[in-house]
PDB file of C-alpha atoms in Angstrom:
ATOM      1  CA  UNK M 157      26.723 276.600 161.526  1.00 56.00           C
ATOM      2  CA  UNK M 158      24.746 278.797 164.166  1.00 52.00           C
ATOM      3  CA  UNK M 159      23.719 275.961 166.431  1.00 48.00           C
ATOM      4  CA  UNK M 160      28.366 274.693 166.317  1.00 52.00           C
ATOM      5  CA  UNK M 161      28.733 278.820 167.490  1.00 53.00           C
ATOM      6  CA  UNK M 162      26.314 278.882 169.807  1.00 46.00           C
ATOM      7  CA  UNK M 163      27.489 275.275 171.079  1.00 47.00           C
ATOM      8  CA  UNK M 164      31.311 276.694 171.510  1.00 50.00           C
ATOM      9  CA  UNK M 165      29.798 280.006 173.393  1.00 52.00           C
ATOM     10  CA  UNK M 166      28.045 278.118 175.749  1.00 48.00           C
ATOM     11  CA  UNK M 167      30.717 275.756 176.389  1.00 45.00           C
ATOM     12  CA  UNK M 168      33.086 278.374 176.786  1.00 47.00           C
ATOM     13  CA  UNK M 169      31.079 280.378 178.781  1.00 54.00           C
ATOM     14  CA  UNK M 170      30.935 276.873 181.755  1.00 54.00           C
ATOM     15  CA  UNK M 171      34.646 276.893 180.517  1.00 49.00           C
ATOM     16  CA  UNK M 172      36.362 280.212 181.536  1.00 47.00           C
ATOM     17  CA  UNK M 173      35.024 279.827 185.774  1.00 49.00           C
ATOM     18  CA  UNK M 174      36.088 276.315 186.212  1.00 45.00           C
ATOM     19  CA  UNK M 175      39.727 277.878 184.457  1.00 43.00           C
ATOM     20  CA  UNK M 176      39.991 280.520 187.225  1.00 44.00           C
ATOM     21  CA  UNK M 177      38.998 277.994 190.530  1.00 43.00           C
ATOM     22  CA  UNK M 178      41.658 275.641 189.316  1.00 44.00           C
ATOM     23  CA  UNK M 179      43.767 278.933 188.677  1.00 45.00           C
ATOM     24  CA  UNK M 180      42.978 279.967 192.371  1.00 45.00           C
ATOM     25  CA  UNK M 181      43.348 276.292 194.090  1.00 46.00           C
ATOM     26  CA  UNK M 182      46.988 276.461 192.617  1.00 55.00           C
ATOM     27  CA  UNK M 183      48.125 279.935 193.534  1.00 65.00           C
ATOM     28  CA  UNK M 184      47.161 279.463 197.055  1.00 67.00           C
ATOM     29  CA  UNK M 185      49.987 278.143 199.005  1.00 78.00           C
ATOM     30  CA  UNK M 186      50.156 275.225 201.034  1.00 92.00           C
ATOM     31  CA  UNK M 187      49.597 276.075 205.023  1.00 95.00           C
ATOM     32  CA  UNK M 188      52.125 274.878 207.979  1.00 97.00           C
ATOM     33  CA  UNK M 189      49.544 274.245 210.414  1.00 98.00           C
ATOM     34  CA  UNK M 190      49.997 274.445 214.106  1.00 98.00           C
ATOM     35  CA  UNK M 191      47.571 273.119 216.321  1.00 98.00           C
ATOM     36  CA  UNK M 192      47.022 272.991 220.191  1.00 98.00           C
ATOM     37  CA  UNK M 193      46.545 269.910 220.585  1.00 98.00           C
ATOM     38  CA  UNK M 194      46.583 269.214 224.345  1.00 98.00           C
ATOM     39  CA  UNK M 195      47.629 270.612 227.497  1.00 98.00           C
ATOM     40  CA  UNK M 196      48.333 268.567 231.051  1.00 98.00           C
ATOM     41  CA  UNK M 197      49.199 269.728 234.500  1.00 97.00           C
ATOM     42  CA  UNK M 198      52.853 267.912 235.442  1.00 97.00           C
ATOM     43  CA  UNK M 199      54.618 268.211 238.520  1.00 93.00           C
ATOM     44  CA  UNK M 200      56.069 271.728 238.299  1.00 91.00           C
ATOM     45  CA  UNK M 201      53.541 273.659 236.042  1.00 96.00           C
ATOM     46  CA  UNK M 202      51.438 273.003 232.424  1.00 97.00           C
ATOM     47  CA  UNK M 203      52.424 270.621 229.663  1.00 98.00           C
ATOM     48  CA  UNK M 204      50.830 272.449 225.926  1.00 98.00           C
ATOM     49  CA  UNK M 205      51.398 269.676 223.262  1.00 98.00           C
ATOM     50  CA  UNK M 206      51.304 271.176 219.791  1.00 98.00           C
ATOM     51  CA  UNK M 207      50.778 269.303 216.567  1.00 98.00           C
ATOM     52  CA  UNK M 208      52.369 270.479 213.392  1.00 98.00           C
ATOM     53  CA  UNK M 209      51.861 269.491 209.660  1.00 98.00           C
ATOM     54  CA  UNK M 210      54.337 270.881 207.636  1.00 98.00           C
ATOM     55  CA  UNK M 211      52.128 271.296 204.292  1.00 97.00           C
ATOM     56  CA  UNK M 212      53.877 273.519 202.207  1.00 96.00           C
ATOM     57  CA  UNK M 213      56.756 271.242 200.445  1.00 95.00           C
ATOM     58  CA  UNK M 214      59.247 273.187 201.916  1.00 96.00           C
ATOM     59  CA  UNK M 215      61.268 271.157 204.893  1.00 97.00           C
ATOM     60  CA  UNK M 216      62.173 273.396 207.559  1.00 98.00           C
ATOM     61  CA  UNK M 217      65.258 273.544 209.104  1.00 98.00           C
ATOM     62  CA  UNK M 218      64.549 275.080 212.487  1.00 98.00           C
ATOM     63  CA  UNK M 219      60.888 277.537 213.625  1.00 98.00           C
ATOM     64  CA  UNK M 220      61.407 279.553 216.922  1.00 98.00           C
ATOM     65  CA  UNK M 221      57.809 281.147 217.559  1.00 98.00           C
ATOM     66  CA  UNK M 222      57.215 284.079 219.802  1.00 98.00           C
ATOM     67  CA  UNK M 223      54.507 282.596 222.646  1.00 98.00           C
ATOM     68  CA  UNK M 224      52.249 285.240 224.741  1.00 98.00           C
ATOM     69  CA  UNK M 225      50.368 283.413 227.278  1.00 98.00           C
ATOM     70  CA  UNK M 226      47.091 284.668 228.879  1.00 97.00           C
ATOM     71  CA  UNK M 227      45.713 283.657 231.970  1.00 96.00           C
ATOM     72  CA  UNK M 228      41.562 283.863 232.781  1.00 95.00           C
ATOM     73  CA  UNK M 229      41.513 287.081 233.270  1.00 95.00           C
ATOM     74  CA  UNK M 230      42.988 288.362 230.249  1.00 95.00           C
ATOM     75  CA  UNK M 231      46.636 288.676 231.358  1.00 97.00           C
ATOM     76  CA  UNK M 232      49.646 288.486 229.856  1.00 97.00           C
ATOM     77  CA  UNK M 233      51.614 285.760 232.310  1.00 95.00           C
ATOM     78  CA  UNK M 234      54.145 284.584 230.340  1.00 95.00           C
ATOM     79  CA  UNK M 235      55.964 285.644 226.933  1.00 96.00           C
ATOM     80  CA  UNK M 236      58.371 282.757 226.250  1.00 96.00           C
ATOM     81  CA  UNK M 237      59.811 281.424 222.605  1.00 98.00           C
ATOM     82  CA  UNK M 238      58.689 277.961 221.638  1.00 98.00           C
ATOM     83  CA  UNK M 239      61.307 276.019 219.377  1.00 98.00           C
ATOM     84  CA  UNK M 240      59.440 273.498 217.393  1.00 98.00           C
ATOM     85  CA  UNK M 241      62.945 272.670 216.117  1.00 98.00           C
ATOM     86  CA  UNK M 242      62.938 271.006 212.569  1.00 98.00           C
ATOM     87  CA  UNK M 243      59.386 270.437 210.705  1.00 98.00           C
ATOM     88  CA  UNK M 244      60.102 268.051 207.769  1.00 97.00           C
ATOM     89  CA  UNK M 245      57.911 268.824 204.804  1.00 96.00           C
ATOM     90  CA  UNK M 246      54.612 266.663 204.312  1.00 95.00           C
ATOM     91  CA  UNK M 247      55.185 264.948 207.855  1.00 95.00           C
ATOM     92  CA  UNK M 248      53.546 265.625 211.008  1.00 97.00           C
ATOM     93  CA  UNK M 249      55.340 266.326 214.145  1.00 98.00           C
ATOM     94  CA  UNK M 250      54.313 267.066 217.791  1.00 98.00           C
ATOM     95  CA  UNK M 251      56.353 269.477 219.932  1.00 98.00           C
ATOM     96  CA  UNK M 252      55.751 269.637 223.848  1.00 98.00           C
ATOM     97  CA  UNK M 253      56.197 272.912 225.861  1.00 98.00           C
ATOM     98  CA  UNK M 254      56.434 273.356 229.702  1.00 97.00           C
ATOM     99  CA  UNK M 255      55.124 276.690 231.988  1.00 96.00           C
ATOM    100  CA  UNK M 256      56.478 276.227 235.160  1.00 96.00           C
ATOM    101  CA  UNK M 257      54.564 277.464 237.534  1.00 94.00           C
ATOM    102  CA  UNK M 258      51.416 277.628 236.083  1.00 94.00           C
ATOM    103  CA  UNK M 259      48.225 275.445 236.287  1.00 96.00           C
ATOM    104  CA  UNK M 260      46.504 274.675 233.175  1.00 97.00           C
ATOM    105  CA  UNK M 261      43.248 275.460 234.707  1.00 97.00           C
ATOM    106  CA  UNK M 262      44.444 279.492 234.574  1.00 96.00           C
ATOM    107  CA  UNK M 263      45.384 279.106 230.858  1.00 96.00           C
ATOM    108  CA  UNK M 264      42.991 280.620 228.476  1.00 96.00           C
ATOM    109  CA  UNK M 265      44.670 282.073 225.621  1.00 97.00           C
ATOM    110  CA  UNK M 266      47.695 281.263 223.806  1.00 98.00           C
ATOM    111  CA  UNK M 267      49.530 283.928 220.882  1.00 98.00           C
ATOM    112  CA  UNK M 268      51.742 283.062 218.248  1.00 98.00           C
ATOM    113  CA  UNK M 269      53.132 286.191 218.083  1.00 95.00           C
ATOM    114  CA  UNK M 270      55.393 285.482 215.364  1.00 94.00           C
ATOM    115  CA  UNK M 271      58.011 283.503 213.740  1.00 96.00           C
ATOM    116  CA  UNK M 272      61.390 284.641 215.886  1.00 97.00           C
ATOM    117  CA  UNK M 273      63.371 282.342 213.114  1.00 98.00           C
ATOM    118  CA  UNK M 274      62.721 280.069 210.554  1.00 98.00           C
ATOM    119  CA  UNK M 275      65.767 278.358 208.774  1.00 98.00           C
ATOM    120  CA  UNK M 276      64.781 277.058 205.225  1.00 97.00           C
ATOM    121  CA  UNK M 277      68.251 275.856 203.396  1.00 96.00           C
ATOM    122  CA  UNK M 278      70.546 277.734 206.154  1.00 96.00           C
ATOM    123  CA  UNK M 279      68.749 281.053 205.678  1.00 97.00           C
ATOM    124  CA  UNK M 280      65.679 282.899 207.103  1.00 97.00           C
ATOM    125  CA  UNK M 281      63.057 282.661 205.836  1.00 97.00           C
ATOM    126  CA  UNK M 282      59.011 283.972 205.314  1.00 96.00           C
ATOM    127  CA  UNK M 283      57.540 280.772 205.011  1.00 97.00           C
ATOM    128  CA  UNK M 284      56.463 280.265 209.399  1.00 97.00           C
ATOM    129  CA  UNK M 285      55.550 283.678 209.049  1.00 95.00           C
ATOM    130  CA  UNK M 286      53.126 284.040 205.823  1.00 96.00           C
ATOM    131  CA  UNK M 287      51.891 280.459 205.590  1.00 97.00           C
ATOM    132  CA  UNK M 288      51.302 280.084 208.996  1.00 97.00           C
ATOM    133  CA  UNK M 289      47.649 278.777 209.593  1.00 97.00           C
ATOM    134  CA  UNK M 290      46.728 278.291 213.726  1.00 98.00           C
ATOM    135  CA  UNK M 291      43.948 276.663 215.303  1.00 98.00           C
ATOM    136  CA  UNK M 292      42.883 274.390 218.585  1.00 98.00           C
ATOM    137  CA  UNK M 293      41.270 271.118 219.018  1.00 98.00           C
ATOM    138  CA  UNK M 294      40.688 271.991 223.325  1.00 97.00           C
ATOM    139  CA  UNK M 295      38.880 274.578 225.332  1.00 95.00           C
ATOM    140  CA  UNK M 296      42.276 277.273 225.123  1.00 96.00           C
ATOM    141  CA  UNK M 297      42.063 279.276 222.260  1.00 97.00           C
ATOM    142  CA  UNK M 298      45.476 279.392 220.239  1.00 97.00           C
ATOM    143  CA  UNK M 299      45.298 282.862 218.265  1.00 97.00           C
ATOM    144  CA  UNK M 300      47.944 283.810 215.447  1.00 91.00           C
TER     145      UNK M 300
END
């Protein structure tokens, strides 16, 4: 009868963690992740391709994000809104941006400065800004 207590204790014991990481895994929402994927000089300034993975079950009708551009040196050169225009959910999608003018040997930084809209079901909504994940797959940094 000890050893059949003891037994449950211990089991329990290995029990209760693995209950709170599966706990954790499921609370944590799914990310829309936005990636700088590429940029290329064309004829009138810098191409920045973007690739998005909408990963939060939730299709999105329309993201505007707020874009602050940085040259070399640290500047601000350019402060522009990006509209990645519909971003189905659990489907990637790559969006293209020009900045006319500018060589993309001066880029350095890019900002997401913030979700300007995103239309879930015909209404704002949170979900650009507070599952918004950013990163960058080239030398440019994309910050968020």
């Amino acid at each position: 009868m000890l050893f059949r207590r003891l037994t449950f204790f211990v089991l329990l014991a290995y029990a209760i963690p693995l209950v709170a990481v599966a706990q954790s895994a499921e609370d944590s929402p799914s990310p829309l992740l936005l990636e700088l994927n590429a940029i290329q000089d064309v004829a009138d300034g810098c191409r920045m391709t973007f690739l998005v993975r909408n990963e939060t079950s939730i299709a999105i009708d329309k993201a505007v994000f707020e874009a602050v551009i940085f040259d070399t040196s640290g500047g601000v050169v350019k402060l522009s809104l990006f509209d990645f225009r519909d971003l189905p959910a659990d489907r990637p999608r790559v969006r293209q941006f020009d900045l006319p003018g500018m060589a993309c040997e001066t880029l350095e930084q890019a900002l997401i400065n913030g979700a300007s809209s995103c239309i879930v079901d015909g209404a704002e909504s949170a979900v650009c800004h507070d599952q918004l994940t950013v990163s960058s797959r080239i030398a440019v940094d994309l910050l968020g």
